[in-house]
């Protein structure tokens, strides 16, 4: 996922190899279709996204989605001091 989706370490893949991959697996509108498909795969389940990249996926597509803040959760925990 790091190279094919995010482009990390792409410089380690030769230009010829990248061209072969794109020829075999073209990705028209990839930068829009992948986030949308990821979002569409999590309907009604925003809770388990906490602390994952899925927070990033939900935020731009769902105006009602509110990210949880780890620091605030720790500071407001119900445990007595």
mmCIF file of C-alpha atoms in Angstrom:
data_model
loop_
_atom_site.group_PDB
_atom_site.id
_atom_site.type_symbol
_atom_site.label_atom_id
_atom_site.label_comp_id
_atom_site.label_asym_id
_atom_site.label_seq_id
_atom_site.Cartn_x
_atom_site.Cartn_y
_atom_site.Cartn_z
ATOM 1 C CA UNK A 1 0.000 0.000 0.000
ATOM 2 C CA UNK A 2 2.767 2.424 0.732
ATOM 3 C CA UNK A 3 4.116 2.478 -2.809
ATOM 4 C CA UNK A 4 1.070 1.626 -4.913
ATOM 5 C CA UNK A 5 -1.418 3.862 -3.090
ATOM 6 C CA UNK A 6 0.698 6.556 -1.455
ATOM 7 C CA UNK A 7 3.701 6.641 -3.769
ATOM 8 C CA UNK A 8 6.198 6.156 -0.936
ATOM 9 C CA UNK A 9 9.579 4.841 -2.093
ATOM 10 C CA UNK A 10 8.440 5.190 -5.701
ATOM 11 C CA UNK A 11 11.928 6.305 -6.673
ATOM 12 C CA UNK A 12 13.100 2.771 -5.867
ATOM 13 C CA UNK A 13 10.959 1.444 -8.736
ATOM 14 C CA UNK A 14 12.432 2.005 -12.187
ATOM 15 C CA UNK A 15 10.582 4.113 -14.695
ATOM 16 C CA UNK A 16 10.237 1.095 -16.964
ATOM 17 C CA UNK A 17 8.702 -0.995 -14.173
ATOM 18 C CA UNK A 18 6.281 1.803 -13.252
ATOM 19 C CA UNK A 19 5.205 2.030 -16.898
ATOM 20 C CA UNK A 20 4.630 -1.739 -16.991
ATOM 21 C CA UNK A 21 2.504 -1.615 -13.844
ATOM 22 C CA UNK A 22 0.409 1.290 -15.125
ATOM 23 C CA UNK A 23 -0.066 -0.455 -18.478
ATOM 24 C CA UNK A 24 -1.254 -3.621 -16.735
ATOM 25 C CA UNK A 25 -3.300 -1.854 -14.055
ATOM 26 C CA UNK A 26 -4.388 1.593 -15.216
ATOM 27 C CA UNK A 27 -5.936 3.718 -12.506
ATOM 28 C CA UNK A 28 -8.049 6.440 -14.072
ATOM 29 C CA UNK A 29 -9.124 8.994 -11.454
ATOM 30 C CA UNK A 30 -7.326 6.885 -8.832
ATOM 31 C CA UNK A 31 -6.835 9.816 -6.457
ATOM 32 C CA UNK A 32 -10.615 10.272 -6.221
ATOM 33 C CA UNK A 33 -11.862 6.724 -6.639
ATOM 34 C CA UNK A 34 -9.733 5.101 -3.923
ATOM 35 C CA UNK A 35 -10.774 7.474 -1.116
ATOM 36 C CA UNK A 36 -14.420 7.221 -2.205
ATOM 37 C CA UNK A 37 -14.292 3.414 -2.302
ATOM 38 C CA UNK A 38 -12.647 3.368 1.121
ATOM 39 C CA UNK A 39 -15.377 5.628 2.478
ATOM 40 C CA UNK A 40 -18.157 3.600 0.899
ATOM 41 C CA UNK A 41 -16.807 0.492 2.607
ATOM 42 C CA UNK A 42 -17.439 1.873 6.114
ATOM 43 C CA UNK A 43 -21.069 2.947 6.249
ATOM 44 C CA UNK A 44 -22.398 3.480 9.736
ATOM 45 C CA UNK A 45 -19.155 2.495 11.448
ATOM 46 C CA UNK A 46 -17.271 5.677 12.330
ATOM 47 C CA UNK A 47 -16.328 4.520 15.842
ATOM 48 C CA UNK A 48 -13.718 1.922 14.843
ATOM 49 C CA UNK A 49 -11.915 4.507 12.710
ATOM 50 C CA UNK A 50 -10.371 6.195 15.755
ATOM 51 C CA UNK A 51 -6.591 6.182 15.507
ATOM 52 C CA UNK A 52 -6.534 4.882 11.946
ATOM 53 C CA UNK A 53 -6.190 6.404 8.502
ATOM 54 C CA UNK A 54 -9.936 5.866 8.147
ATOM 55 C CA UNK A 55 -10.480 9.080 10.111
ATOM 56 C CA UNK A 56 -8.831 10.818 7.165
ATOM 57 C CA UNK A 57 -11.123 9.003 4.745
ATOM 58 C CA UNK A 58 -14.373 9.818 6.535
ATOM 59 C CA UNK A 59 -13.689 13.482 7.261
ATOM 60 C CA UNK A 60 -13.925 14.873 3.699
ATOM 61 C CA UNK A 61 -16.973 12.798 2.743
ATOM 62 C CA UNK A 62 -19.142 13.008 5.858
ATOM 63 C CA UNK A 63 -19.915 16.473 7.234
ATOM 64 C CA UNK A 64 -21.417 14.937 10.383
ATOM 65 C CA UNK A 65 -18.278 12.935 11.208
ATOM 66 C CA UNK A 66 -16.362 14.249 14.213
ATOM 67 C CA UNK A 67 -12.881 12.999 14.889
ATOM 68 C CA UNK A 68 -12.061 11.919 18.406
ATOM 69 C CA UNK A 69 -9.093 13.653 19.962
ATOM 70 C CA UNK A 70 -6.780 11.277 21.813
ATOM 71 C CA UNK A 71 -5.360 13.957 24.091
ATOM 72 C CA UNK A 72 -8.835 15.147 25.064
ATOM 73 C CA UNK A 73 -9.936 11.574 25.710
ATOM 74 C CA UNK A 74 -6.972 11.082 28.053
ATOM 75 C CA UNK A 75 -7.504 14.405 29.812
ATOM 76 C CA UNK A 76 -11.226 13.776 30.275
ATOM 77 C CA UNK A 77 -11.036 10.119 31.279
ATOM 78 C CA UNK A 78 -13.420 9.170 34.075
ATOM 79 C CA UNK A 79 -10.749 7.715 36.366
ATOM 80 C CA UNK A 80 -10.265 9.492 39.673
ATOM 81 C CA UNK A 81 -6.867 11.046 40.326
#
